[in-house]
Amino acid sequence: MKLSEIKNGISPEWAQKGYQMPTFDIQAVREKTHKEPTWVHFGAGNIFRAFPAAILNEALNSGKYDRGVIVAESFDYEIIDKAYQPYDNLSLLVSLKSTGTIEKKVIASVTESLKADYQFADWARLVEIFRNPSLQMISFTITEKGYSVNPADLERGLTPVLAMGKVAALLLERYNAGQLPLTVQSMDNCSHNGDKVKAGVMQYVKKWVADGLAPAGFEAYVLDGTKVTFPWSMIDKITPRPHEKVQAMLAADGFEDNYTLQTEKHTFTAPFVNAEETEYLVIEDNYTNGRPPLELGGVMYTDRKTVDMVETMKVTTCLNPLHTAMSIYGCMLGYTLISAEMADHDIRSFIQKLGYIEAMPVVTDPGVLNPYEFIGAVLNRRLPNPFMPDAPQRIAMDTSQKLAIRFGETLKKYQERGLDKSNLVLIPLVLAGYARYLRGIDDSGNPFEPSPDPLLAELQPIVAGLEVKEGEQDFSCLKKLYARTDVFGVDVYAMGLGEQIEGMVKELYAGPGAVRKTLHKYVEAR
């Protein structure tokens, strides 16, 4: 059972082993897409194959659409050489169930895989595609860092190295072909992602027009909302590195393409991609030249305001605050896996009550997703998933940059709506736990290394005098910590929570075992 052999015919063994195969005519779709491409996606990594490509695969299986997606890699070209072309651009999606079982599906929606750089012959093909009136959308999963621009790249003229410069160069081709319409769609997991793409592209556009490298009308074309749009989206799906347990399960099936690969740029990939079963993609429906019908694969199309509301629901209530709470306490209690934490009664009850009792009263309900169903999936399917190798130490990275959004915004809503803040227990417990976490000493009294954070060097000295010991301690330094509205998003003392948090910190610092004791006490009381 090899992906590259599917073009010769699908053997019965695939179905016998439980593999879901494409039901559409793969070759016909490839031929149609080559002549009349509609979608180019930048970023050939695992999340693309596990989500956008899989969504399109479902649309093709429905029989209601006939065009695939062309993937272009602008950073790590080895992905194309190692994970796409040897396998005829096919891949295997392994959905990881919280029950410990897997679902296996061959993805055949990718019709071409190209290296997006001038040094390769593929660039001429990209130019051809961008000059084709049929092209409707380009999209991205290149991470937020991929939208960055630096002065040196701007000075390279029309042959930039960075992704946004290459996109600008290809948009210039589309402009020169007759100012053809196009939608530039980010699918990266960052807030207001469409604006980030637009800002990056516009730096090149403005520079080239000012330097006389592009016509003056090029800038007006990219800014014309009837020609080019940059919609927002909210994406949510965990796609970890290829899992050894999955490799073993596939090998037992007789699936031969079960090995993992690592590129020189340290990308971990494989002929298969494993991902959690739960997924969400909500997109602002603002297209100038039509779009692929991705709703056939589960995409929710809506307006910009609703996309923003979905993002707010996720980041301030239903997922991110729970992640941060369990990462802070998980590090102090010696956990190295999020899924293992979910078997800890105190931690599970902590985040469950935090979400349902304290955050939900001020949740932003976007209408297109039910907040209760969303948080239910988080607690019952996503976080306990034994296949997810996520660690509290990773989630705890940059916590100082997250608390203001994940908890400060909730506290602001309590204030704005005149709700009783005296009933809040677990949100204050999270903020108190941060002062204990910063000390870098676990609940057994042993030192640990707090995760990387840009403010660690500033905040750690504030709590340096709070040794984990018995007896009286001076906690006056806490006022300096909790006065940091840039960290917590609000003045916790002005909100009447300062003294409560200080009291919790004192309990957390009461010697070995105090973290567990304090956590259990407040969770049970709530």
GROMACS .gro file of C-alpha atoms in nm, residues 111-476:
model
  366
  111THR     CA    1  -0.299   1.891  -0.810
  112GLU     CA    2   0.044   2.059  -0.832
  113SER     CA    3   0.322   2.136  -0.583
  114LEU     CA    4   0.553   2.427  -0.666
  115LYS     CA    5   0.860   2.595  -0.521
  116ALA     CA    6   0.778   2.964  -0.498
  117ASP     CA    7   1.113   3.120  -0.581
  118TYR     CA    8   1.282   3.275  -0.883
  119GLN     CA    9   1.564   3.020  -0.881
  120PHE     CA   10   1.324   2.740  -0.979
  121ALA     CA   11   1.142   2.674  -1.306
  122ASP     CA   12   0.823   2.658  -1.098
  123TRP     CA   13   0.822   3.040  -1.079
  124ALA     CA   14   0.723   3.063  -1.447
  125ARG     CA   15   0.428   2.835  -1.374
  126LEU     CA   16   0.321   3.057  -1.084
  127VAL     CA   17   0.337   3.364  -1.309
  128GLU     CA   18   0.122   3.179  -1.565
  129ILE     CA   19  -0.133   3.093  -1.295
  130PHE     CA   20  -0.148   3.450  -1.163
  131ARG     CA   21  -0.209   3.584  -1.511
  132ASN     CA   22  -0.501   3.344  -1.561
  133PRO     CA   23  -0.846   3.511  -1.519
  134SER     CA   24  -0.980   3.191  -1.358
  135LEU     CA   25  -0.772   3.235  -1.039
  136GLN     CA   26  -1.003   3.329  -0.752
  137MET     CA   27  -0.808   3.297  -0.429
  138ILE     CA   28  -0.462   3.266  -0.283
  139SER     CA   29  -0.433   3.157   0.079
  140PHE     CA   30  -0.169   3.109   0.346
  141THR     CA   31  -0.064   2.889   0.635
  142ILE     CA   32   0.288   3.028   0.678
  143THR     CA   33   0.256   3.132   1.048
  144GLU     CA   34   0.241   3.495   1.161
  145LYS     CA   35   0.619   3.524   1.118
  146GLY     CA   36   0.573   3.465   0.746
  147TYR     CA   37   0.408   3.807   0.712
  148SER     CA   38   0.719   3.989   0.833
  149VAL     CA   39   0.912   4.232   0.615
  150ASN     CA   40   1.264   4.369   0.659
  151PRO     CA   41   1.438   4.668   0.496
  152ALA     CA   42   1.696   4.454   0.319
  153ASP     CA   43   1.427   4.258   0.137
  154LEU     CA   44   1.250   4.578   0.035
  155GLU     CA   45   1.574   4.693  -0.128
  156ARG     CA   46   1.595   4.381  -0.346
  157GLY     CA   47   1.349   4.531  -0.591
  158LEU     CA   48   1.127   4.292  -0.784
  159THR     CA   49   1.312   3.980  -0.669
  160PRO     CA   50   1.239   3.966  -0.295
  161VAL     CA   51   1.316   3.665  -0.077
  162LEU     CA   52   1.040   3.689   0.182
  163ALA     CA   53   0.688   3.556   0.124
  164MET     CA   54   0.502   3.887   0.120
  165GLY     CA   55   0.742   4.022  -0.140
  166LYS     CA   56   0.686   3.722  -0.364
  167VAL     CA   57   0.311   3.764  -0.331
  168ALA     CA   58   0.344   4.132  -0.423
  169ALA     CA   59   0.548   4.036  -0.730
  170LEU     CA   60   0.281   3.789  -0.838
  171LEU     CA   61   0.007   4.046  -0.778
  172LEU     CA   62   0.201   4.279  -1.009
  173GLU     CA   63   0.180   4.008  -1.275
  174ARG     CA   64  -0.196   3.994  -1.224
  175TYR     CA   65  -0.219   4.371  -1.246
  176ASN     CA   66  -0.022   4.371  -1.571
  177ALA     CA   67  -0.249   4.098  -1.710
  178GLY     CA   68  -0.545   4.337  -1.693
  179GLN     CA   69  -0.598   4.428  -1.327
  180LEU     CA   70  -0.765   4.094  -1.273
  181PRO     CA   71  -0.957   4.047  -0.944
  182LEU     CA   72  -0.827   3.822  -0.665
  183THR     CA   73  -0.881   3.748  -0.297
  184VAL     CA   74  -0.579   3.718  -0.068
  185GLN     CA   75  -0.692   3.493   0.218
  186SER     CA   76  -0.492   3.423   0.533
  187MET     CA   77  -0.571   3.098   0.710
  188ASP     CA   78  -0.309   3.146   0.979
  189ASN     CA   79  -0.389   3.134   1.349
  190CYS     CA   80  -0.348   3.501   1.435
  191SER     CA   81  -0.598   3.774   1.510
  192HIS     CA   82  -0.715   3.992   1.219
  193ASN     CA   83  -0.488   3.789   0.992
  194GLY     CA   84  -0.608   3.950   0.670
  195ASP     CA   85  -0.479   4.286   0.786
  196LYS     CA   86  -0.137   4.133   0.853
  197VAL     CA   87  -0.113   4.000   0.497
  198LYS     CA   88  -0.225   4.333   0.356
  199ALA     CA   89   0.024   4.531   0.565
  200GLY     CA   90   0.311   4.309   0.452
  201VAL     CA   91   0.219   4.317   0.084
  202MET     CA   92   0.160   4.692   0.085
  203GLN     CA   93   0.512   4.768   0.205
  204TYR     CA   94   0.647   4.619  -0.117
  205VAL     CA   95   0.377   4.775  -0.334
  206LYS     CA   96   0.440   5.126  -0.202
  207LYS     CA   97   0.817   5.086  -0.225
  208TRP     CA   98   0.810   4.964  -0.585
  209VAL     CA   99   0.571   5.237  -0.697
  210ALA     CA  100   0.782   5.503  -0.524
  211ASP     CA  101   1.101   5.367  -0.686
  212GLY     CA  102   0.942   5.349  -1.030
  213LEU     CA  103   0.960   4.969  -1.044
  214ALA     CA  104   0.583   4.935  -1.073
  215PRO     CA  105   0.315   5.154  -1.237
  216ALA     CA  106   0.144   5.411  -1.015
  217GLY     CA  107  -0.186   5.232  -1.071
  218PHE     CA  108  -0.055   4.915  -0.904
  219GLU     CA  109  -0.101   5.059  -0.556
  220ALA     CA  110  -0.456   5.169  -0.634
  221TYR     CA  111  -0.532   4.821  -0.773
  222VAL     CA  112  -0.422   4.640  -0.455
  223LEU     CA  113  -0.615   4.888  -0.239
  224ASP     CA  114  -0.930   4.866  -0.452
  225GLY     CA  115  -1.173   4.647  -0.259
  226THR     CA  116  -1.358   4.561  -0.578
  227LYS     CA  117  -1.036   4.415  -0.723
  228VAL     CA  118  -0.835   4.274  -0.432
  229THR     CA  119  -0.958   4.177  -0.085
  230PHE     CA  120  -0.786   4.056   0.231
  231PRO     CA  121  -1.056   3.882   0.439
  232TRP     CA  122  -1.014   3.776   0.802
  233SER     CA  123  -1.048   3.418   0.920
  234MET     CA  124  -1.036   3.213   1.240
  235ILE     CA  125  -0.872   2.872   1.217
  236ASP     CA  126  -0.843   2.618   1.496
  237LYS     CA  127  -0.698   2.270   1.459
  238ILE     CA  128  -0.398   2.110   1.630
  239THR     CA  129  -0.160   1.934   1.390
  240PRO     CA  130   0.138   1.793   1.580
  241ARG     CA  131   0.450   1.639   1.433
  242PRO     CA  132   0.414   1.289   1.284
  243HIS     CA  133   0.347   1.062   1.583
  244GLU     CA  134   0.545   0.742   1.645
  245LYS     CA  135   0.232   0.562   1.761
  246VAL     CA  136   0.061   0.654   1.432
  247GLN     CA  137   0.363   0.528   1.237
  248ALA     CA  138   0.334   0.192   1.411
  249MET     CA  139  -0.040   0.166   1.346
  250LEU     CA  140   0.008   0.242   0.976
  251ALA     CA  141   0.295  -0.006   0.947
  252ALA     CA  142   0.073  -0.275   1.095
  253ASP     CA  143  -0.180  -0.203   0.818
  254GLY     CA  144   0.083  -0.255   0.551
  255PHE     CA  145   0.091   0.115   0.459
  256GLU     CA  146   0.450   0.150   0.342
  257ASP     CA  147   0.481   0.532   0.340
  258ASN     CA  148   0.480   0.542   0.720
  259TYR     CA  149   0.820   0.701   0.792
  260THR     CA  150   0.898   1.056   0.904
  261LEU     CA  151   1.126   1.311   0.741
  262GLN     CA  152   1.318   1.614   0.863
  263THR     CA  153   1.441   1.890   0.633
  264GLU     CA  154   1.757   2.096   0.673
  265LYS     CA  155   1.534   2.377   0.801
  266HIS     CA  156   1.410   2.143   1.075
  267THR     CA  157   1.061   2.090   0.937
  268PHE     CA  158   0.917   1.758   1.053
  269THR     CA  159   0.699   1.603   0.787
  270ALA     CA  160   0.594   1.268   0.642
  271PRO     CA  161   0.385   1.117   0.360
  272PHE     CA  162   0.110   1.113   0.624
  273VAL     CA  163  -0.009   1.394   0.849
  274ASN     CA  164  -0.175   1.337   1.184
  275ALA     CA  165  -0.413   1.588   1.340
  276GLU     CA  166  -0.683   1.617   1.602
  277GLU     CA  167  -1.036   1.539   1.493
  278THR     CA  168  -1.187   1.874   1.598
  279GLU     CA  169  -1.152   2.165   1.355
  280TYR     CA  170  -1.295   2.509   1.288
  281LEU     CA  171  -1.245   2.747   0.997
  282VAL     CA  172  -1.458   3.061   0.989
  283ILE     CA  173  -1.395   3.299   0.698
  284GLU     CA  174  -1.511   3.648   0.608
  285ASP     CA  175  -1.703   3.602   0.282
  286ASN     CA  176  -1.552   3.887   0.082
  287TYR     CA  177  -1.438   3.761  -0.258
  288THR     CA  178  -1.399   3.956  -0.582
  289ASN     CA  179  -1.377   3.674  -0.838
  290GLY     CA  180  -1.582   3.396  -0.682
  291ARG     CA  181  -1.438   3.123  -0.461
  292PRO     CA  182  -1.414   2.747  -0.422
  293PRO     CA  183  -1.725   2.613  -0.238
  294LEU     CA  184  -1.536   2.518   0.077
  295GLU     CA  185  -1.859   2.518   0.275
  296LEU     CA  186  -1.906   2.172   0.121
  297GLY     CA  187  -1.616   2.063   0.344
  298GLY     CA  188  -1.728   2.242   0.658
  299VAL     CA  189  -1.599   2.601   0.627
  300MET     CA  190  -1.829   2.860   0.782
  301TYR     CA  191  -1.858   3.180   0.575
  302THR     CA  192  -1.980   3.494   0.745
  303ASP     CA  193  -1.903   3.865   0.782
  304ARG     CA  194  -1.593   4.029   0.935
  305LYS     CA  195  -1.765   4.121   1.262
  306THR     CA  196  -1.868   3.760   1.321
  307VAL     CA  197  -1.518   3.628   1.247
  308ASP     CA  198  -1.389   3.870   1.511
  309MET     CA  199  -1.653   3.750   1.758
  310VAL     CA  200  -1.555   3.386   1.702
  311GLU     CA  201  -1.191   3.479   1.766
  312THR     CA  202  -1.289   3.664   2.085
  313MET     CA  203  -1.496   3.370   2.208
  314LYS     CA  204  -1.206   3.131   2.158
  315VAL     CA  205  -0.926   3.353   2.292
  316THR     CA  206  -1.099   3.507   2.594
  317THR     CA  207  -1.332   3.230   2.708
  318CYS     CA  208  -1.354   2.887   2.553
  319LEU     CA  209  -0.997   2.769   2.484
  320ASN     CA  210  -0.699   2.995   2.547
  321PRO     CA  211  -0.774   3.087   2.911
  322LEU     CA  212  -0.813   2.717   2.997
  323HIS     CA  213  -0.481   2.641   2.827
  324THR     CA  214  -0.300   2.913   3.022
  325ALA     CA  215  -0.453   2.814   3.357
  326MET     CA  216  -0.356   2.450   3.323
  327SER     CA  217  -0.010   2.531   3.186
  328ILE     CA  218   0.083   2.752   3.483
  329TYR     CA  219  -0.028   2.495   3.740
  330GLY     CA  220   0.084   2.200   3.528
  331CYS     CA  221   0.442   2.327   3.526
  332MET     CA  222   0.440   2.369   3.903
  333LEU     CA  223   0.291   2.024   3.956
  334GLY     CA  224   0.547   1.851   3.734
  335TYR     CA  225   0.333   1.763   3.431
  336THR     CA  226   0.482   1.740   3.083
  337LEU     CA  227   0.167   1.654   2.886
  338ILE     CA  228  -0.160   1.845   2.861
  339SER     CA  229  -0.351   1.519   2.810
  340ALA     CA  230  -0.206   1.380   3.134
  341GLU     CA  231  -0.321   1.689   3.322
  342MET     CA  232  -0.677   1.615   3.215
  343ALA     CA  233  -0.667   1.299   3.425
  344ASP     CA  234  -0.589   1.513   3.732
  345HIS     CA  235  -0.920   1.578   3.909
  346ASP     CA  236  -0.812   1.913   4.053
  347ILE     CA  237  -0.684   2.050   3.723
  348ARG     CA  238  -0.976   1.925   3.517
  349SER     CA  239  -1.225   2.069   3.767
  350PHE     CA  240  -1.022   2.390   3.777
  351ILE     CA  241  -1.049   2.466   3.407
  352GLN     CA  242  -1.401   2.329   3.375
  353LYS     CA  243  -1.535   2.557   3.648
  354LEU     CA  244  -1.318   2.844   3.527
  355GLY     CA  245  -1.478   2.819   3.183
  356TYR     CA  246  -1.839   2.742   3.265
  357ILE     CA  247  -1.887   2.934   3.590
  358GLU     CA  248  -1.660   3.238   3.568
  359ALA     CA  249  -1.588   3.307   3.200
  360MET     CA  250  -1.915   3.202   3.034
  361PRO     CA  251  -2.132   3.476   3.193
  362VAL     CA  252  -1.952   3.733   2.974
  363VAL     CA  253  -1.879   3.518   2.669
  364THR     CA  254  -1.902   3.671   2.322
  365ASP     CA  255  -2.155   3.457   2.137
  366PRO     CA  256  -2.085   3.481   1.763
  367GLY     CA  257  -2.403   3.300   1.662
  368VAL     CA  258  -2.235   3.070   1.408
  369LEU     CA  259  -2.071   2.859   1.681
  370ASN     CA  260  -2.226   2.767   2.014
  371PRO     CA  261  -1.986   2.862   2.296
  372TYR     CA  262  -2.108   2.575   2.516
  373GLU     CA  263  -2.053   2.320   2.242
  374PHE     CA  264  -1.711   2.469   2.166
  375ILE     CA  265  -1.591   2.452   2.526
  376GLY     CA  266  -1.744   2.106   2.561
  377ALA     CA  267  -1.532   1.984   2.271
  378VAL     CA  268  -1.224   2.139   2.431
  379LEU     CA  269  -1.280   1.967   2.764
  380ASN     CA  270  -1.405   1.630   2.642
  381ARG     CA  271  -1.227   1.567   2.313
  382ARG     CA  272  -0.940   1.804   2.253
  383LEU     CA  273  -0.745   1.841   2.577
  384PRO     CA  274  -0.774   1.473   2.690
  385ASN     CA  275  -0.663   1.338   2.350
  386PRO     CA  276  -0.383   1.087   2.421
  387PHE     CA  277  -0.233   1.145   2.075
  388MET     CA  278  -0.171   1.515   2.143
  389PRO     CA  279   0.192   1.552   2.262
  390ASP     CA  280   0.139   1.913   2.370
  391ALA     CA  281   0.315   2.021   2.689
  392PRO     CA  282   0.225   2.282   2.952
  393GLN     CA  283   0.580   2.413   2.912
  394ARG     CA  284   0.504   2.507   2.549
  395ILE     CA  285   0.169   2.662   2.633
  396ALA     CA  286   0.335   2.864   2.913
  397MET     CA  287   0.564   3.042   2.667
  398ASP     CA  288   0.506   3.421   2.657
  399THR     CA  289   0.245   3.406   2.934
  400SER     CA  290   0.307   3.772   3.020
  401GLN     CA  291   0.181   3.857   2.671
  402LYS     CA  292  -0.133   3.646   2.706
  403LEU     CA  293  -0.283   3.722   3.048
  404ALA     CA  294  -0.425   4.063   2.949
  405ILE     CA  295  -0.626   3.912   2.664
  406ARG     CA  296  -0.717   3.578   2.816
  407PHE     CA  297  -0.823   3.709   3.158
  408GLY     CA  298  -0.805   4.089   3.157
  409GLU     CA  299  -1.073   4.114   2.888
  410THR     CA  300  -1.309   3.896   3.094
  411LEU     CA  301  -1.252   4.113   3.402
  412LYS     CA  302  -1.320   4.426   3.196
  413LYS     CA  303  -1.654   4.280   3.085
  414TYR     CA  304  -1.748   4.210   3.446
  415GLN     CA  305  -1.671   4.574   3.522
  416GLU     CA  306  -1.853   4.714   3.218
  417ARG     CA  307  -2.165   4.510   3.285
  418GLY     CA  308  -2.172   4.582   3.654
  419LEU     CA  309  -2.148   4.214   3.749
  420ASP     CA  310  -2.050   4.101   4.095
  421LYS     CA  311  -1.673   4.038   4.096
  422SER     CA  312  -1.672   3.915   4.454
  423ASN     CA  313  -1.786   3.573   4.331
  424LEU     CA  314  -1.473   3.532   4.119
  425VAL     CA  315  -1.238   3.271   4.262
  426LEU     CA  316  -1.065   3.081   3.986
  427ILE     CA  317  -0.962   3.374   3.765
  428PRO     CA  318  -0.789   3.530   4.070
  429LEU     CA  319  -0.635   3.188   4.137
  430VAL     CA  320  -0.481   3.185   3.788
  431LEU     CA  321  -0.332   3.531   3.838
  432ALA     CA  322  -0.204   3.432   4.182
  433GLY     CA  323  -0.053   3.118   4.034
  434TYR     CA  324   0.149   3.331   3.795
  435ALA     CA  325   0.336   3.494   4.086
  436ARG     CA  326   0.419   3.146   4.216
  437TYR     CA  327   0.514   3.017   3.869
  438LEU     CA  328   0.756   3.306   3.815
  439ARG     CA  329   0.959   3.191   4.115
  440GLY     CA  330   1.067   2.884   3.918
  441ILE     CA  331   1.023   2.636   4.204
  442ASP     CA  332   0.783   2.344   4.170
  443ASP     CA  333   0.545   2.210   4.432
  444SER     CA  334   0.807   1.970   4.561
  445GLY     CA  335   1.049   2.254   4.624
  446ASN     CA  336   1.272   2.179   4.326
  447PRO     CA  337   1.378   2.446   4.074
  448PHE     CA  338   1.238   2.443   3.720
  449GLU     CA  339   1.304   2.669   3.422
  450PRO     CA  340   1.006   2.893   3.339
  451SER     CA  341   0.925   2.893   2.969
  452PRO     CA  342   1.072   3.167   2.746
  453ASP     CA  343   0.897   3.501   2.787
  454PRO     CA  344   1.003   3.855   2.684
  455LEU     CA  345   0.924   3.995   3.031
  456LEU     CA  346   1.074   3.714   3.236
  457ALA     CA  347   1.387   3.916   3.318
  458GLU     CA  348   1.170   4.202   3.446
  459LEU     CA  349   0.911   4.004   3.641
  460GLN     CA  350   1.120   3.734   3.807
  461PRO     CA  351   1.323   3.979   4.023
  462ILE     CA  352   0.997   4.115   4.166
  463VAL     CA  353   0.919   3.780   4.331
  464ALA     CA  354   1.283   3.685   4.395
  465GLY     CA  355   1.248   3.740   4.768
  466LEU     CA  356   0.953   3.506   4.801
  467GLU     CA  357   1.134   3.187   4.890
  468VAL     CA  358   0.930   2.872   4.936
  469LYS     CA  359   0.961   2.831   5.311
  470GLU     CA  360   0.765   2.815   5.631
  471GLY     CA  361   0.704   3.120   5.851
  472GLU     CA  362   0.647   3.492   5.791
  473GLN     CA  363   0.738   3.644   5.457
  474ASP     CA  364   0.721   3.995   5.317
  475PHE     CA  365   0.467   3.997   5.034
  476SER     CA  366   0.471   4.373   4.976
   0.00000   0.00000   0.00000
